[in-house]
CSV table of C-alpha atoms in Angstrom, one decimal:
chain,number,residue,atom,x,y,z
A,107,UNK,CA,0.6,-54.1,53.6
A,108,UNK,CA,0.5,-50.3,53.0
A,109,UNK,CA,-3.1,-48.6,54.4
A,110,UNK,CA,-4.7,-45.7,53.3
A,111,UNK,CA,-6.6,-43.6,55.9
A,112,UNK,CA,-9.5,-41.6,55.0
A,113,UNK,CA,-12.5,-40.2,57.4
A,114,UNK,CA,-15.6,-41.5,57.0
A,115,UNK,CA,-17.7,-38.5,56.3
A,116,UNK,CA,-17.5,-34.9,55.6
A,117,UNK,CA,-19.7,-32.5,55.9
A,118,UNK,CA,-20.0,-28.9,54.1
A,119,UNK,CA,-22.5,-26.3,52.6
A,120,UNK,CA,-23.5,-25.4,49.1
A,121,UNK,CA,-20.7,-22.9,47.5
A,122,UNK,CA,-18.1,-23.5,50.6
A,123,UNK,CA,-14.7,-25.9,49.8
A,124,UNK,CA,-14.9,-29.6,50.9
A,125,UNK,CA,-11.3,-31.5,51.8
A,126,UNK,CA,-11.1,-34.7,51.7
A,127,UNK,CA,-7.7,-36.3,53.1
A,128,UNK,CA,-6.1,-39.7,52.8
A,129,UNK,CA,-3.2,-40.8,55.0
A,130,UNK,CA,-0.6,-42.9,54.1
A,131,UNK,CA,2.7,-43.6,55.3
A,132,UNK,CA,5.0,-41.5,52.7
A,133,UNK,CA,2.3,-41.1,50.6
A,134,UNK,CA,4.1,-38.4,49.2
A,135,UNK,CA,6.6,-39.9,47.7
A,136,UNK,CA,3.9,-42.4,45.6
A,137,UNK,CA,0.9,-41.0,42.9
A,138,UNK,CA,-2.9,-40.8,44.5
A,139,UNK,CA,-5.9,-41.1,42.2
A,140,UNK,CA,-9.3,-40.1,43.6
A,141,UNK,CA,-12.9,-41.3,42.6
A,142,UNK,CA,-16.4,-40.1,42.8
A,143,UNK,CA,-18.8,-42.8,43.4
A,144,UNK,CA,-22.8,-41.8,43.2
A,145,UNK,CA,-24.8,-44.5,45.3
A,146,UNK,CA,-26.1,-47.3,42.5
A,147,UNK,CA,-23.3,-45.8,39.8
A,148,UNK,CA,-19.8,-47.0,38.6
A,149,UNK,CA,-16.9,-45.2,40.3
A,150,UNK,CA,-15.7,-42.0,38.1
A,151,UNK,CA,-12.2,-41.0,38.3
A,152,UNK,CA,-12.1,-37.7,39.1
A,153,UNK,CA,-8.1,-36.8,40.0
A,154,UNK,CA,-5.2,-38.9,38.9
A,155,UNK,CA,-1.4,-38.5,40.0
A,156,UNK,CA,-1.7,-36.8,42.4
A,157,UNK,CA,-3.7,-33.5,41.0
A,158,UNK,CA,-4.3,-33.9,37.4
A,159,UNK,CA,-7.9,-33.9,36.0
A,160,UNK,CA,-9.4,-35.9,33.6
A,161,UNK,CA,-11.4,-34.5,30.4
A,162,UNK,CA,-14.7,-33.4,31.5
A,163,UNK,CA,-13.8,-33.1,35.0
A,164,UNK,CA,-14.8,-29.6,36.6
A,165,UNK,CA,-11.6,-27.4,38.0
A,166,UNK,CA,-13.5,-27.2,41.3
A,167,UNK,CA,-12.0,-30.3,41.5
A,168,UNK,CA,-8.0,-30.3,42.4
A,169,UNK,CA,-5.6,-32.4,44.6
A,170,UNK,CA,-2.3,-32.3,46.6
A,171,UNK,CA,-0.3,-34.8,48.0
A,172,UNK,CA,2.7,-34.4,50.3
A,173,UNK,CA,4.4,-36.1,53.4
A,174,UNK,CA,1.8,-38.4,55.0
A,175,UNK,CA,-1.2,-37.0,53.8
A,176,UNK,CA,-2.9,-36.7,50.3
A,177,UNK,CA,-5.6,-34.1,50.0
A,178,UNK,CA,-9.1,-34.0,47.5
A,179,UNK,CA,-10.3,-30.1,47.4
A,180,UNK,CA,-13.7,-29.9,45.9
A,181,UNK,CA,-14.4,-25.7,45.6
A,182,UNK,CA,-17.9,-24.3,45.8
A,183,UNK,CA,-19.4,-28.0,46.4
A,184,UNK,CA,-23.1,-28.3,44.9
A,185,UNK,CA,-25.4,-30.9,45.7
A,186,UNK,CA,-24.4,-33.3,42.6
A,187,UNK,CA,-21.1,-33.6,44.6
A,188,UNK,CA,-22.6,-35.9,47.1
A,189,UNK,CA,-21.2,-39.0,46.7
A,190,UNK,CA,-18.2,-41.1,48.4
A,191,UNK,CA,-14.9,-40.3,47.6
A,192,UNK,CA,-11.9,-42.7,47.3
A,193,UNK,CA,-8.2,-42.6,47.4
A,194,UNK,CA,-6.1,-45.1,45.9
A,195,UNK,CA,-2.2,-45.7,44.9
A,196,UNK,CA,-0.2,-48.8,43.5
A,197,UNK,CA,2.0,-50.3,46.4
A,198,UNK,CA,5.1,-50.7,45.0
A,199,UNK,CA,6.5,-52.3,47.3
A,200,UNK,CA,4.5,-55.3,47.3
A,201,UNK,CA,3.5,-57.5,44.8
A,202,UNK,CA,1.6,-54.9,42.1
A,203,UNK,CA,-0.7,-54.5,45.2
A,204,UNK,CA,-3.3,-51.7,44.3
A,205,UNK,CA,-4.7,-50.4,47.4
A,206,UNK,CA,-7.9,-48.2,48.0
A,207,UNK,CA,-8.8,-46.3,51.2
A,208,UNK,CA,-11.8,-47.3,52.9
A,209,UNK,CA,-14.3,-44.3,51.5
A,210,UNK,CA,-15.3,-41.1,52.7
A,211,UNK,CA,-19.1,-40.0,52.4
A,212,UNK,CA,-19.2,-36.1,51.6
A,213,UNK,CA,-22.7,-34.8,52.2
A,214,UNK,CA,-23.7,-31.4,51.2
A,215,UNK,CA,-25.7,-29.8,54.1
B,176,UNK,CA,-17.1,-43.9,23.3
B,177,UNK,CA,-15.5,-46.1,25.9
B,178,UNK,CA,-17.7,-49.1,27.2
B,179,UNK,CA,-17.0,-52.0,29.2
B,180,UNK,CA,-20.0,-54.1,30.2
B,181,UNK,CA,-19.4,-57.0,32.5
B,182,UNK,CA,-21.9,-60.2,32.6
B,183,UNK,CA,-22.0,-63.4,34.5
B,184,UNK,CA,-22.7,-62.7,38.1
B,185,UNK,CA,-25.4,-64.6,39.5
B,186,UNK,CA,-26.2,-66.3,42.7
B,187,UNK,CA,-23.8,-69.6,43.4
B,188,UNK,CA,-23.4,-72.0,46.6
B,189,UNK,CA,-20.4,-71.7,48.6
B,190,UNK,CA,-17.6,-73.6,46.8
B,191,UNK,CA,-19.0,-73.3,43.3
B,192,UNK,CA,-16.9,-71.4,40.6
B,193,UNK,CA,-18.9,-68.8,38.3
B,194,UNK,CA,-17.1,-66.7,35.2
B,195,UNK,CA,-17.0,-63.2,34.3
B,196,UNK,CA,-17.1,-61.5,31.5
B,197,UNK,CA,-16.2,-58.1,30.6
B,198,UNK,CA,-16.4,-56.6,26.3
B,199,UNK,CA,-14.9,-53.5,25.3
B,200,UNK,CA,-15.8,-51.1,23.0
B,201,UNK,CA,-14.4,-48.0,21.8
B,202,UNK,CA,-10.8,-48.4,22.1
B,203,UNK,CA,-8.0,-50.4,21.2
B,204,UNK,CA,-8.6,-53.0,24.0
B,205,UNK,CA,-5.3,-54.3,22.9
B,206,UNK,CA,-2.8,-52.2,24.3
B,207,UNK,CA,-4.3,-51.7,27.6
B,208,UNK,CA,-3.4,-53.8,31.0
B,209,UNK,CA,-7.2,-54.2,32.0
B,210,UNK,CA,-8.4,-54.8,35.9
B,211,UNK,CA,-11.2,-56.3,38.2
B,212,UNK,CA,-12.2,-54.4,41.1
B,213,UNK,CA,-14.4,-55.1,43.7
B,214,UNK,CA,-16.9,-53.4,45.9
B,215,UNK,CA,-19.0,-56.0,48.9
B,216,UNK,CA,-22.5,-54.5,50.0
B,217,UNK,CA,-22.3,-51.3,51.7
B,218,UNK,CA,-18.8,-51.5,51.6
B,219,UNK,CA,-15.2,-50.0,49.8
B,220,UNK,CA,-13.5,-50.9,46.9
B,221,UNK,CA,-11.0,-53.7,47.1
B,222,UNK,CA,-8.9,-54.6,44.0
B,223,UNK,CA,-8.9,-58.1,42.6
B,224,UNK,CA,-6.8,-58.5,40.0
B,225,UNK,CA,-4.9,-56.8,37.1
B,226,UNK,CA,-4.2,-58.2,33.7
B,227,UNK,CA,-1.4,-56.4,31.2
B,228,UNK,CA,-2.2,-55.7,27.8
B,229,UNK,CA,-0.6,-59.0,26.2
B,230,UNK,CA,-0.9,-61.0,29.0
B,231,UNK,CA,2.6,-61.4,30.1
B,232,UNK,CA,1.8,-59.5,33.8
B,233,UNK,CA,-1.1,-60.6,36.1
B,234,UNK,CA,-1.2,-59.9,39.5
B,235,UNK,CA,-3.5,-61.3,42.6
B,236,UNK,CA,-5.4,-59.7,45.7
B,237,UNK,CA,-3.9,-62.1,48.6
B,238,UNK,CA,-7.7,-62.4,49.4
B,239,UNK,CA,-8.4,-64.6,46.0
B,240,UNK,CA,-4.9,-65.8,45.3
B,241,UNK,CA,-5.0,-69.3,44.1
B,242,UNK,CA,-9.1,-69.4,43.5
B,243,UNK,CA,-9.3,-66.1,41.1
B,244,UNK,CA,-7.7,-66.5,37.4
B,245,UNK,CA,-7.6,-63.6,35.2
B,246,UNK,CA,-7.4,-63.9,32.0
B,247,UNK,CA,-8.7,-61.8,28.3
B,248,UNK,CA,-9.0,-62.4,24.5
B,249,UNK,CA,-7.7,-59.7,22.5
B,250,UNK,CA,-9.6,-61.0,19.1
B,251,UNK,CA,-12.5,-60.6,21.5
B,252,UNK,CA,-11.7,-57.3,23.3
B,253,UNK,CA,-13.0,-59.3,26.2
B,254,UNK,CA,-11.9,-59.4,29.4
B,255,UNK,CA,-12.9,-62.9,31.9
B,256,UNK,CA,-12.1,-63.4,35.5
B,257,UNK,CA,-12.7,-67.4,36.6
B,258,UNK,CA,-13.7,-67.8,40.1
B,259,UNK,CA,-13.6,-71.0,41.6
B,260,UNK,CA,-14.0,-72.3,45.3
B,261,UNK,CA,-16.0,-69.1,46.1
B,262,UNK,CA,-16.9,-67.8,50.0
B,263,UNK,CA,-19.7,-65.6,51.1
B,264,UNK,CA,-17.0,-63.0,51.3
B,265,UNK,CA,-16.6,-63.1,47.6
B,266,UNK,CA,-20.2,-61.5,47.5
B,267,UNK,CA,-20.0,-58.2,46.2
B,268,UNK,CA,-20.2,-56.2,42.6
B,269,UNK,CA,-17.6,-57.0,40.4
B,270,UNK,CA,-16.4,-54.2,38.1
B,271,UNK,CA,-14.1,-54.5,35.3
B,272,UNK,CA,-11.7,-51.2,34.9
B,273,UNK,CA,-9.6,-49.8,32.2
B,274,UNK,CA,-5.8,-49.0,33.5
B,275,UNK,CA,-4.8,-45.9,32.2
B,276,UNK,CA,-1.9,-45.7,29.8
B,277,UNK,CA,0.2,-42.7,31.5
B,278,UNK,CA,-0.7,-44.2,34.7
B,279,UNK,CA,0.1,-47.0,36.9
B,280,UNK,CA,-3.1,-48.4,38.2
B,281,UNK,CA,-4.9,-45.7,37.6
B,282,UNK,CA,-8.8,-46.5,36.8
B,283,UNK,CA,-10.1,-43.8,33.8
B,284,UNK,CA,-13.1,-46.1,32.6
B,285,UNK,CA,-15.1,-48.5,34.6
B,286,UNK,CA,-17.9,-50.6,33.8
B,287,UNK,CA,-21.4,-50.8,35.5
B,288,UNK,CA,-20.8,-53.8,37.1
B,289,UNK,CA,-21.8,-57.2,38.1
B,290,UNK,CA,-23.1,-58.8,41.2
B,291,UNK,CA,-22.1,-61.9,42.5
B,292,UNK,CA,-23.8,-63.5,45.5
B,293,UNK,CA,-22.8,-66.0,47.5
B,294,UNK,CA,-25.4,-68.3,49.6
B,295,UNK,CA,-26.5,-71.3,50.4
């Protein structure tokens, strides 16, 4: 089954850029939605295909996606950004499997 | 406004069955494929199971395969995933999620959630 590789934590300071990244084999070639998820709170997409934004979404939020690796660039981070960030794609090759990667926890110092 | 609120966790015995419930609000629940998605304690996201808007495609997690059945009422614009035979592994909050349109599996609304627990 296909995996997607995130770190678990990332760390960065108010007003710098935070990158989160999620490997995949050929994840390039297939379309990565991110999601912010606030401890206690729903997840909340906040990137789909790849590097489109939903409504409502702030554009310090953007995201690129090529070869192995898929990338979540949050600019001038604030402290509402804190939260855990996950990747996910639809596995085509498989049975409509939908697959997540396992989290990463971006604190703002 | 979009809302989906999911009802019907609870605490249930290894091996019991428990249903879930999930009503939209706010949008033509018809003509969306509709998902359950997954999150154990202190853990990721896992999906469970996704549901097309008339019903004709549903898809299974291998994990619940052949104990999960998915299933909606459009009449209703409710959404119900049937869980039988459950394991402590099944613990976790249950959310019920909105595919987007343009998008293959791609979550844009997501409701609060529901826990299910699973103990003796």
């Amino acid at each position: 089954s296909y995996v997607l590789t995130q770190p678990p934590s990332v760390s960065v300071a108010p007003g710098q850029t935070a990158r989160i990244t999620c490997g995949g084999n050929n994840i390039g070639s297939k379309s990565v939605h991110w999601y912010q998820q606030k401890p206690g709170q729903a997840p909340v997409l906040v990137v789909y295909d790849d590097s489109d934004r939903p409504s409502g979404i702030p554009e310090r939020f953007s995201g690129s996606n090529s070869g192995n690796t898929a990338t979540l660039t949050i600019s001038r981070v604030e402290a509402g950004d804190e939260a855990d960030y996950y990747c996910q794609v639809w596995d085509s090759s498989s049975d409509h499997h939908v697959v997540f990667g396992g989290g990463t926890k971006l604190t703002v110092l | 406004e979009v809302q989906l609120v999911e009802s019907g966790g609870g605490l249930v015995k290894p091996g019991g069955s428990l249903r879930l419930s999930c009503a939209a609000s706010g949008f033509t629940f018809s003509s969306y494929s509709m998902n359950w998605v997954r999150q154990a304690p202190g853990k990721g996201l896992e999906w469970v199971s996704s549901i097309s808007s008339s019903s004709s495609y549903i898809y299974y997690a291998d994990s619940v395969k052949g104990r999960f059945t998915i299933s909606r009422d459009n009449a209703k614009n409710s959404l119900y995933l049937q869980m039988n035979s459950l394991r402590a592994e099944d613990t976790a909050v249950y959310y019920c999620a909105r595919e987007a349109v343009s998008s293959t599996s791609c979550y844009d609304y997501w409701g609060q959630g529901t826990l299910v627990t699973v103990s003796s």
